[in-house]
XYZ file of C-alpha atoms in Angstrom:
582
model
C 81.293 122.089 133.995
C 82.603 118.707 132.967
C 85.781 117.187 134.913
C 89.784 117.419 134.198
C 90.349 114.226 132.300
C 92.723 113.567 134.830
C 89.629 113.432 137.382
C 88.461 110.631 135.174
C 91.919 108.368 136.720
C 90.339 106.074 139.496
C 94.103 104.453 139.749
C 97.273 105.438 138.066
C 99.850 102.284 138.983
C 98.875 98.781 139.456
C 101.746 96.314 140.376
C 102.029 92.628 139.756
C 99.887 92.731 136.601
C 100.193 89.529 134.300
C 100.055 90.219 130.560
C 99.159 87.510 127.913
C 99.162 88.018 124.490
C 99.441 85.802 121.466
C 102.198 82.926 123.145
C 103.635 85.671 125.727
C 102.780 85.846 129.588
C 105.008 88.000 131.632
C 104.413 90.183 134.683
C 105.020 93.618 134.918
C 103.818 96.847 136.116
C 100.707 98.903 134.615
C 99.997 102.720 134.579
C 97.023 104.618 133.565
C 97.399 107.952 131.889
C 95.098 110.811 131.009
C 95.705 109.102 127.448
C 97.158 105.701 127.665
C 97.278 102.415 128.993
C 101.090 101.638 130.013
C 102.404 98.197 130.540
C 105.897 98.053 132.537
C 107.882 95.186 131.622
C 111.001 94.036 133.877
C 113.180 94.585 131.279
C 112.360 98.595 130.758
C 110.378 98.122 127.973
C 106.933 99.687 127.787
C 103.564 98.401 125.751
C 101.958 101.802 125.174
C 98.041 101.504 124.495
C 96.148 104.657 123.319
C 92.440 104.480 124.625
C 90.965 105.573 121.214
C 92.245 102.601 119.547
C 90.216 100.347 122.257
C 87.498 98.447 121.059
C 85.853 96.255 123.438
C 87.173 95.288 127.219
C 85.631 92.673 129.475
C 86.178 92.300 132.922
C 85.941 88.077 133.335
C 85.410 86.391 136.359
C 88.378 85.661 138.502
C 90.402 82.639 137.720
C 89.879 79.679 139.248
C 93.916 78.530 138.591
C 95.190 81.936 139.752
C 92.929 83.462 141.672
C 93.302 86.725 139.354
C 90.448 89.073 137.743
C 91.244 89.567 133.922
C 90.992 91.848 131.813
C 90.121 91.052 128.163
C 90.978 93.759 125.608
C 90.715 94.058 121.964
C 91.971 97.084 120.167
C 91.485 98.305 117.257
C 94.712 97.422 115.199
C 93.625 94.121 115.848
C 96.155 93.528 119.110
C 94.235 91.257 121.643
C 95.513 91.112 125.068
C 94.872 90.227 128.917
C 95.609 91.770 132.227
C 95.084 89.646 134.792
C 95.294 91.831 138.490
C 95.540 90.474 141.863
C 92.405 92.217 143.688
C 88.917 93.056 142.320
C 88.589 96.633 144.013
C 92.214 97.654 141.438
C 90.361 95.797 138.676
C 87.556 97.789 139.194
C 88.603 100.659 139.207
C 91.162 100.481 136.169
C 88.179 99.077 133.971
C 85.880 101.992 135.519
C 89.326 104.296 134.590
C 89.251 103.127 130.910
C 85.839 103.097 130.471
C 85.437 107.060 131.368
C 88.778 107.774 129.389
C 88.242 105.716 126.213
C 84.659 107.710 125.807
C 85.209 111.359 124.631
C 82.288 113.963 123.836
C 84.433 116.616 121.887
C 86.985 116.541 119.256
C 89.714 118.819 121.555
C 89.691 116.126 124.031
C 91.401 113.586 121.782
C 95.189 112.779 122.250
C 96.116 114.438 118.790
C 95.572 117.790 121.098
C 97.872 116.679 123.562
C 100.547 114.574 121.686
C 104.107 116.129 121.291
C 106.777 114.160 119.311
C 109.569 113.265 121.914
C 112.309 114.209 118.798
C 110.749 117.163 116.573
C 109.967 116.330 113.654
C 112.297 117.208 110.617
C 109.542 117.174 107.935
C 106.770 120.319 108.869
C 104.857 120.820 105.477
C 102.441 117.839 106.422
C 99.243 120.346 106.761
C 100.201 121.595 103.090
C 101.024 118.827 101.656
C 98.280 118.600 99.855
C 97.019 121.862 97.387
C 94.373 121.336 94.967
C 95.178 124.000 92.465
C 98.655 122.599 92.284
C 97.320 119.132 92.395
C 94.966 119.595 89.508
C 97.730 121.849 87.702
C 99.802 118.489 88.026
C 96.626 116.475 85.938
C 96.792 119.202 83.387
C 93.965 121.545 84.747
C 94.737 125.473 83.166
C 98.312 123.943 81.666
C 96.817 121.406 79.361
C 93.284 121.596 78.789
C 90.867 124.929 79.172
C 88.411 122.552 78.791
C 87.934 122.296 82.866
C 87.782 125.237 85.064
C 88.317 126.461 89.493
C 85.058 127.245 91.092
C 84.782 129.323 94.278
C 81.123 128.216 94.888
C 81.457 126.355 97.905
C 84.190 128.904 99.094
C 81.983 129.317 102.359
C 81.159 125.891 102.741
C 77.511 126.647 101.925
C 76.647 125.539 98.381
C 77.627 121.950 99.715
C 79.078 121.602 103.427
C 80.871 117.913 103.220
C 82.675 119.397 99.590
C 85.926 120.918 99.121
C 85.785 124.162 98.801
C 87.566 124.118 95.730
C 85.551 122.399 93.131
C 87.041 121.781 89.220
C 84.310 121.868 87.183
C 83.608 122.220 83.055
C 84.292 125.454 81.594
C 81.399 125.489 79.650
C 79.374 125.213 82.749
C 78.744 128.363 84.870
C 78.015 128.729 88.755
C 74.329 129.689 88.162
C 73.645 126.436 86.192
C 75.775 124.595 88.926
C 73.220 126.346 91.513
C 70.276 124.428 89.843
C 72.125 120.958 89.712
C 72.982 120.714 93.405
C 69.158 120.906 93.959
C 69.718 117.131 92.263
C 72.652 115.596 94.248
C 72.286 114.515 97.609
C 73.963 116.757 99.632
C 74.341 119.143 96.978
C 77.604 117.174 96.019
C 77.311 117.229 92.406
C 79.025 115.466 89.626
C 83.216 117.320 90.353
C 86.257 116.310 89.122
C 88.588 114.003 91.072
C 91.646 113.086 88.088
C 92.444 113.908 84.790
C 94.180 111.081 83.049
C 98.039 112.205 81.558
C 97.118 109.719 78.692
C 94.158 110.946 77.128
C 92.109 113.748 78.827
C 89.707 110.829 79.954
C 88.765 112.007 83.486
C 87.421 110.616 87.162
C 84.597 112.509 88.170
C 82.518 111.579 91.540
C 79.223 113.084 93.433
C 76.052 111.809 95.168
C 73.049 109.811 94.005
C 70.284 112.040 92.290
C 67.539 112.559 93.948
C 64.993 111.134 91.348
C 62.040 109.999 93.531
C 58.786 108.197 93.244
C 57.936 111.355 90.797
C 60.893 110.052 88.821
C 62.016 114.099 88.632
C 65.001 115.068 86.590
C 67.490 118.191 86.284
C 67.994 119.212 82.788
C 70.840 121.307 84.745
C 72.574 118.266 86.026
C 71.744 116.386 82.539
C 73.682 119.508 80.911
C 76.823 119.170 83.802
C 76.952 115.314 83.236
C 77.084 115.732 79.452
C 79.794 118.784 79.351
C 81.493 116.697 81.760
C 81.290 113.859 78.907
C 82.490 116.082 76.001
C 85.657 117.358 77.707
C 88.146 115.178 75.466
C 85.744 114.647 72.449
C 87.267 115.594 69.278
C 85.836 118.429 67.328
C 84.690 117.961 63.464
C 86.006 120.480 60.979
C 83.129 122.729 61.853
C 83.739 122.502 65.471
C 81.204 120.298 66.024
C 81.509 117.285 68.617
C 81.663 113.962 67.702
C 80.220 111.240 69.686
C 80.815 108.155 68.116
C 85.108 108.492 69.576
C 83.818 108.154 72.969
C 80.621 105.739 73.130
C 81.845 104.125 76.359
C 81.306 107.053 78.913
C 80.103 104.967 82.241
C 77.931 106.363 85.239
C 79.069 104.066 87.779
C 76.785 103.350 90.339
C 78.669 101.546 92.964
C 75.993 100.168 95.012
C 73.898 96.898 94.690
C 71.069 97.656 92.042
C 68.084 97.018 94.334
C 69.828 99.487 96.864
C 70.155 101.698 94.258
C 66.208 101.299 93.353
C 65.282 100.848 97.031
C 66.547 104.622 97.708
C 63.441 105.797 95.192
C 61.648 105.425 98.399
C 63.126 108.054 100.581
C 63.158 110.366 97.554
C 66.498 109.922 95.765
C 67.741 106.894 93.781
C 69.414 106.293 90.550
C 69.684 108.092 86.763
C 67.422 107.695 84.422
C 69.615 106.456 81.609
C 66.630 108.111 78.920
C 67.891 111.056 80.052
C 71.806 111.286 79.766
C 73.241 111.013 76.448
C 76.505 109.062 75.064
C 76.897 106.836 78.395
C 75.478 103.480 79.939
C 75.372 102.266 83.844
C 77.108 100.105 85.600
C 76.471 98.741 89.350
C 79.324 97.524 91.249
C 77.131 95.819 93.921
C 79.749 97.229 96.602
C 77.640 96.452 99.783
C 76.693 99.009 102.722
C 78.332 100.132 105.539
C 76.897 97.524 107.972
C 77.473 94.646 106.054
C 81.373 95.896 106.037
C 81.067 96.178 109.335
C 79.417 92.899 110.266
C 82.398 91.043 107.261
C 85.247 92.796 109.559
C 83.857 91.170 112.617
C 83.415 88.205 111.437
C 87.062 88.329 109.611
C 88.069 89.004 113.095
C 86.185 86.174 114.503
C 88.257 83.444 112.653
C 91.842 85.260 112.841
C 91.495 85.354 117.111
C 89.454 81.998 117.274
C 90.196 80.474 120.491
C 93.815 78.203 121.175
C 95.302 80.765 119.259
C 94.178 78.769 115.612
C 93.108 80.399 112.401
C 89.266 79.259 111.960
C 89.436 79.129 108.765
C 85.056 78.181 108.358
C 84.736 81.482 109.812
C 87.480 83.490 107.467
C 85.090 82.090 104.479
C 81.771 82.674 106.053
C 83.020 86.418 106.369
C 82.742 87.054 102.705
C 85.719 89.700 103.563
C 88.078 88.579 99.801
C 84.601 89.087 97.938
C 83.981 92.201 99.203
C 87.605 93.343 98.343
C 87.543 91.825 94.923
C 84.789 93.562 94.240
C 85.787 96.601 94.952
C 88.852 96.312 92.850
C 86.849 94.732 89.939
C 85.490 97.735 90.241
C 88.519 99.539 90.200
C 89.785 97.647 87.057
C 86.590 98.592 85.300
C 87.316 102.484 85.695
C 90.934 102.013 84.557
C 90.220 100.354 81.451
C 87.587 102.885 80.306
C 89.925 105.424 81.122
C 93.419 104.412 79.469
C 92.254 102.078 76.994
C 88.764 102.915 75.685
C 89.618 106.859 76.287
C 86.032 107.650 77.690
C 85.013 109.222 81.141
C 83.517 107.740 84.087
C 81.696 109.893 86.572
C 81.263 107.330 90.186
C 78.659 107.782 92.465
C 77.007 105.193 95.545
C 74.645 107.266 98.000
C 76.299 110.210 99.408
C 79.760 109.577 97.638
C 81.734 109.498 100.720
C 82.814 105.900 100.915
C 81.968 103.084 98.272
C 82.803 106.499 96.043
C 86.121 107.251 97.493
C 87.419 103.743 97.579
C 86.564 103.398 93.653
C 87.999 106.885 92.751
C 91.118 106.684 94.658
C 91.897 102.877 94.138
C 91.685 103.709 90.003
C 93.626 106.703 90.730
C 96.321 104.680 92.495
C 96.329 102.345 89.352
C 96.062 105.275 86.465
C 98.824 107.333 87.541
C 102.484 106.165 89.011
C 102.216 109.565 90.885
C 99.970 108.076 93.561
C 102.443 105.185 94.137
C 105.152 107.874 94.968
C 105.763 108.521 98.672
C 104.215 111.933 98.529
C 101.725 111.115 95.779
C 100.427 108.754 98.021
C 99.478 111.480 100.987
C 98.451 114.030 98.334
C 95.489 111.079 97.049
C 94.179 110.310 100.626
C 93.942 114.667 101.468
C 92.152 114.906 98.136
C 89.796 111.939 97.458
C 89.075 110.804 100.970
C 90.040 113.878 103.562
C 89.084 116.995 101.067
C 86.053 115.046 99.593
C 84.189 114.368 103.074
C 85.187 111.157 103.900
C 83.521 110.864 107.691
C 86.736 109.413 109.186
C 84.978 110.619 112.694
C 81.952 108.779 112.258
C 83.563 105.744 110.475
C 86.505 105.560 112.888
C 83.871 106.203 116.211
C 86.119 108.752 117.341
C 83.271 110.428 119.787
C 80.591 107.739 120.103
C 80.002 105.582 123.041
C 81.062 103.149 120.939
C 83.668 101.735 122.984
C 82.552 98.426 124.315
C 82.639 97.652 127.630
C 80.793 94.365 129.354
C 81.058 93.298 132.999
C 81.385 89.653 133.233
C 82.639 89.449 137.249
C 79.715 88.654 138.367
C 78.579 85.897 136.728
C 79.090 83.021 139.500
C 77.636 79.410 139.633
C 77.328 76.230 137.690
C 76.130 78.033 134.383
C 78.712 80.664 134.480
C 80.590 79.654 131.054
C 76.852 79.796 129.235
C 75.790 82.763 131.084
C 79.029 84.717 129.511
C 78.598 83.730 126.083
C 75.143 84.182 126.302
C 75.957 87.809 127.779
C 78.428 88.391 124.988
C 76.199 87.375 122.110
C 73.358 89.543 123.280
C 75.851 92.495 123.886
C 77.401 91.738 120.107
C 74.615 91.571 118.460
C 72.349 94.511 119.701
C 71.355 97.646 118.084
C 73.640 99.110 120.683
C 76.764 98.006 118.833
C 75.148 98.977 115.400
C 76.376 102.714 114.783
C 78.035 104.307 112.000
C 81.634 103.096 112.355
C 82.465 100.864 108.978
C 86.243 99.918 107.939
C 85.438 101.791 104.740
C 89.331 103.352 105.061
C 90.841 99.976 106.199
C 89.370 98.251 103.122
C 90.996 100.589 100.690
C 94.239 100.130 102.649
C 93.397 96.558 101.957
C 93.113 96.728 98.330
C 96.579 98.495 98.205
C 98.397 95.798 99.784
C 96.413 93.717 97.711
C 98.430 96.017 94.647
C 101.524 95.858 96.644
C 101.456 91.579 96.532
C 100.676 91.963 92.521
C 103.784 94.673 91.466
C 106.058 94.496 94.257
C 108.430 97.391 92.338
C 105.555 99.935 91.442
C 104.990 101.424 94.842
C 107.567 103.714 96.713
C 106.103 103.031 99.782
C 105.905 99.763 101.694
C 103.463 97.896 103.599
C 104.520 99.020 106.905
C 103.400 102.443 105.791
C 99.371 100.999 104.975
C 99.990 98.940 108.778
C 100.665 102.416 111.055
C 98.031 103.958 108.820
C 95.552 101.941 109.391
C 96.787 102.310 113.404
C 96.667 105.701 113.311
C 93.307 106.490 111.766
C 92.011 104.898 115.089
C 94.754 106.044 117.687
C 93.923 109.781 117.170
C 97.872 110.464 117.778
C 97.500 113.034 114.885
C 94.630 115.403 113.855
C 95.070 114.081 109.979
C 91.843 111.994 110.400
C 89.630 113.501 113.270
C 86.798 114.818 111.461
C 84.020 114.261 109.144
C 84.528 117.294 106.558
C 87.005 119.365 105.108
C 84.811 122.410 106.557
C 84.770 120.711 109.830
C 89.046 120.523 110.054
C 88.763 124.311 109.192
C 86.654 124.837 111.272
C 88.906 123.396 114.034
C 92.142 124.647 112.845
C 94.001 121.305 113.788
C 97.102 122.436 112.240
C 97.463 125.188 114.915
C 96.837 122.930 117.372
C 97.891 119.024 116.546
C 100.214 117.406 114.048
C 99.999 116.269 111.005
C 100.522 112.232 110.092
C 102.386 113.166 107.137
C 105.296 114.840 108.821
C 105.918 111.703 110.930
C 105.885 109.860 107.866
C 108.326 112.088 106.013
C 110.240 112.149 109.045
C 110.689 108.950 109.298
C 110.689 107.771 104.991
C 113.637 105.593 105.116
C 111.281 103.530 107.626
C 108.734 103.540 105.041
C 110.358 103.294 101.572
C 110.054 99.807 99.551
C 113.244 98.984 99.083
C 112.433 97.108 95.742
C 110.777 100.065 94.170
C 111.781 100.711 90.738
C 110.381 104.178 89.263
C 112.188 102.977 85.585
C 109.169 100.367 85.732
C 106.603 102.724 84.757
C 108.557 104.418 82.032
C 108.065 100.698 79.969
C 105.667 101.423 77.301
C 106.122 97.673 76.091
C 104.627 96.405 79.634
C 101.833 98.732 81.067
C 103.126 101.839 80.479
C 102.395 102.755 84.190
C 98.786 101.482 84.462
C 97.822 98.786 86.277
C 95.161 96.468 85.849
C 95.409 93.667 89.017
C 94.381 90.380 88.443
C 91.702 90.032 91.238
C 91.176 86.160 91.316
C 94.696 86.663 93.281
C 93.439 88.462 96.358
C 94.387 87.212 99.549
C 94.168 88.143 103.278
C 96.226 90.687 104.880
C 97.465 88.099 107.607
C 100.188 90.822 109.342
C 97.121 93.611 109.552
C 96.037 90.990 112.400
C 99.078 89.693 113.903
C 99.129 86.599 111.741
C 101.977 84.921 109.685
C 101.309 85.093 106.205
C 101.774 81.621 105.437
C 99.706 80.463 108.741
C 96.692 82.337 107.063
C 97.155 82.048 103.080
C 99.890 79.463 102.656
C 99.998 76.282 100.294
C 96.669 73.899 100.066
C 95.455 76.761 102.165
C 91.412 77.675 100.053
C 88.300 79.339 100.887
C 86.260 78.484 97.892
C 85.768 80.987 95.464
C 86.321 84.830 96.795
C 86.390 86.720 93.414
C 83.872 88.044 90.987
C 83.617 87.601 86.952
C 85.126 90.342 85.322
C 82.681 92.659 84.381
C 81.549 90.779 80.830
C 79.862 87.988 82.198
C 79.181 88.939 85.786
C 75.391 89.153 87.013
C 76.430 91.424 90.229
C 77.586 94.005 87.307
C 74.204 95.375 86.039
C 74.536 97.733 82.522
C 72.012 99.898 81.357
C 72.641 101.550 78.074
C 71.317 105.168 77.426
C 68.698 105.509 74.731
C 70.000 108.771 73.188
């Protein structure tokens, strides 16, 4: 039988505890909760730290000027801090405290299932909020077009467990052939419609990679759903025939590097066959893995806390973290102008289609339709293209893992004591260990949107304050929003019995979170953009409050890091097109 949480508490109250962080030292009281880390000022106030959103702590050796043992903690939303404590048996023990709390093994023991707003919340309808048959009514699924239709395939979660469970697929298309194709996919998450555009019919559709192989096998099934999928919006000749030549710029966007893409072959998946799929071409995005997201944030975070409290700006460049975001919204821009102006389809795929696939599919979304830049057309495009669609928030966010770093530096005495640390540090850093499956997948399309939110400061109804507590909250586990891995997995759970929802303390609190320069009239100006918009990525900059920093201090006049964007997709050689043969 495992131990009450509030076993876990070696110490509750420490007193005398000196805080720094950024230019403020003060001392004050600290308490340790079953969930929090609580910081007493003199005044009253209180610096509340969840344990989730901990990333790394390191008890130092004492201090030779003060004779206090620190504590050195980074979190999560990028706060860094120190608590320095008078005895080493109390430091101990609230590092040995955190430690054991910050490390859960189950979903249920996350603060989401404890958390109670002090004030109720007046907004309840977060859980709801999103509803896929009116969302897709909204696009003009059953009110505009027959051409798409509901499946209940997956109703049970077993055609395709990380799926919704409400799939739109093509009319023409039944369940049996859809049976075959998922033998294709990865996953079984087969080619499914994400948005239909209000323009044209032109439509979003996402899955997996196909699992083509050294045998180089194909699925005339999946051939068939990719080309329905491709007719949807084709006009008919006077015999009812379809003709092609209106829509000769249907895409199959692969979104990861092309020797990725080929290098899969080898564990039995891979990349279409473009002899095989008719009326389309190819593209790669070159959107990199995972890891090397993982390794850019790091680095990113290197050079925004170098030490002395100065921006390192060698290290902002070296972490390639403005490439990586242009290219996902030159990306982006690609799939909006095949949609809106060449009025062809684009179906987007990387490996599984959880995360270089969600970030294309919603980020287009975001610029296709003004809906998305609403305050509740927002929430209703992160349930369906990142929560519904299997996003692994868990996994990505390291809700469960060990993955909470902790490194015990006290001991480290003598005349090599400053190399022994970094040498400690490095080793700790840089070892399999700290490789896992966390990525800031999420936190990059946040990102991009305050990249959107720079470039058309009246098209969004929501402000950036609303990506900041986001972005907080997908690691603070306040609310059970982003807890799990799967759609099937949050049903499984039945959160919304037992947790809140992030979008009723959003709604709850709008006026907190409204742009107060947002103009709806904007989009309604056919002369402009007629409510499509197509960012101009060479203009990408760091998100300098995301870390604490002053926007000027990080991006501010005669402030460069070299080149950071991409070609547009006409002359650039990370783009890769292959043209079908049919």
């Amino acid at each position: 039988m495992q131990p009450s949480r509030i076993d876990l508490l070696k110490i509750t109250q420490v007193k005398n505890v000196l805080l720094t962080r950024s230019q403020e030292t003060v001392v004050g009281n600290l308490h340790l909760t079953v969930h929090h880390l609580i910081f007493c000022y003199s005044s009253g106030e209180e610096l509340w730290i969840p344990y989730s959103i901990i990333h790394t702590v390191e008890r130092q050796p004492p201090s030779l000027q003060s004779g206090r043992h620190p504590l050195y903690i980074k979190c999560r939303d990028f706060m860094i801090l120190t608590l320095s404590l008078l005895k080493e048996g109390e430091t101990q023990d609230v590092f040995d405290s955190i430690q054991k709390l910050a490390c859960v093994t189950s979903i249920e023991q996350l603060y989401a299932y404890s958390y109670a707003p002090r004030t109720p919340f007046t907004a309840t309808n977060g859980w709801n909020i999103y509803d896929p048959l009116k969302e897709y009514g909204r696009m003009g699924v059953d009110v505009n077009t027959d051409a798409w239709r509901f499946s209940l395939i997956n109703r049970d979660y077993k055609y395709s467990p990380t799926y919704p469970r409400v799939l739109v697929v093509p009319s023409k298309i039944s369940d049996n052939t859809l049976n075959y194709a998922a033998k294709y996919r990865s996953k079984a998450r087969i080619p499914a419609l994400s948005y239909l555009h209000w323009h044209n019919s032109a439509t979003i559709t996402r899955s997996s990679q196909p699992l083509v192989g050294f045998k180089q096998a194909r699925s005339i099934q999946d051939e068939k759903l990719i080309e329905a999928i491709f007719s949807t919006n084709v006009p008919k000749g006077p015999n009812g025939e379809v003709v092609y030549g209106s829509t000769a710029t249907n895409l199959i966007i692969d979104a990861r590097p092309m020797a990725n893409a080929v290098g899969n072959v080898a564990r039995g998946a891979g990349t279409e066959n473009m002899d095989h799929y008719r009326n389309c071409k190819k593209i790669y995005v070159a959107i990199d893995n995972i890891h090397v997201m993982r390794d850019s944030l790091a680095k990113l975070r290197e050079g925004m806390d170098s030490a002395g409290g100065q921006i390192n700006r060698a290290a902002l460049q070296r972490s390639g973290w403005l490439k990586h975001i242009s290219m996902v919204m030159d990306g982006a821009i690609t799939i909006v102008k095949n949609i809106h102006v060449y009025n062809s389809h684009v179906l987007v795929h990387c490996s599984d289609g959880w995360d270089r696939t969600s970030q294309l599919v919603s980020l287009s979304e975001l610029c296709l339709d003004p809906y998305y830049r609403t305050f509740e057309g927002i929430q209703v495009l992160i349930e369906k293209d990142w929560v519904s669609f299997g996003h692994k928030f868990e996994d990505r966010s390291g809700h469960l893992s060990n993955e909470k770093y902790f490194i015990n530096l006290a001991n480290t005495g003598g005349n090599s004591a400053a190399n022994t640390i970094k040498d400690m540090q490095n080793k700790f850093y840089k070892s399999n260990y700290y490789q896992r499956e966390t990525s800031p997948v999420f936190h990059q399309f946040l990102d991009c949107i305050y990249q959107l939110l720079c470039l058309y400061p009246t098209r969004f109804e929501f402000n950036e304050q609303m990506l900041v507590e986001l972005h907080y909250h997908v690691y603070s586990c306040q609310f059970g929003t982003f807890l799990f891995n799967s759609e099937k997995e949050r049903i499984h759970h039945h959160p919304q019995d037992k947790t809140y929802s992030i979008w009723d303390y959003f709604n709850s609190n709008k006026e907190k979170f409204t742009n107060e320069l947002y103009d709806p009239m904007k989009d309604k100006d056919l002369v402009d953009d007629g409510g499509v918009l197509l960012p101009d990525v060479s203009k990408v900059k760091f998100w300098a409050s995301l870390f604490k920093r002053d926007d000027n201090e990080v991006n501010g006049p005669g402030v460069s890091y070299g080149p950071t964007t991409l070609p547009l997709p006409e002359t650039s050689t990370s783009i890769v097109i292959t043209e079908s043969t049919n």
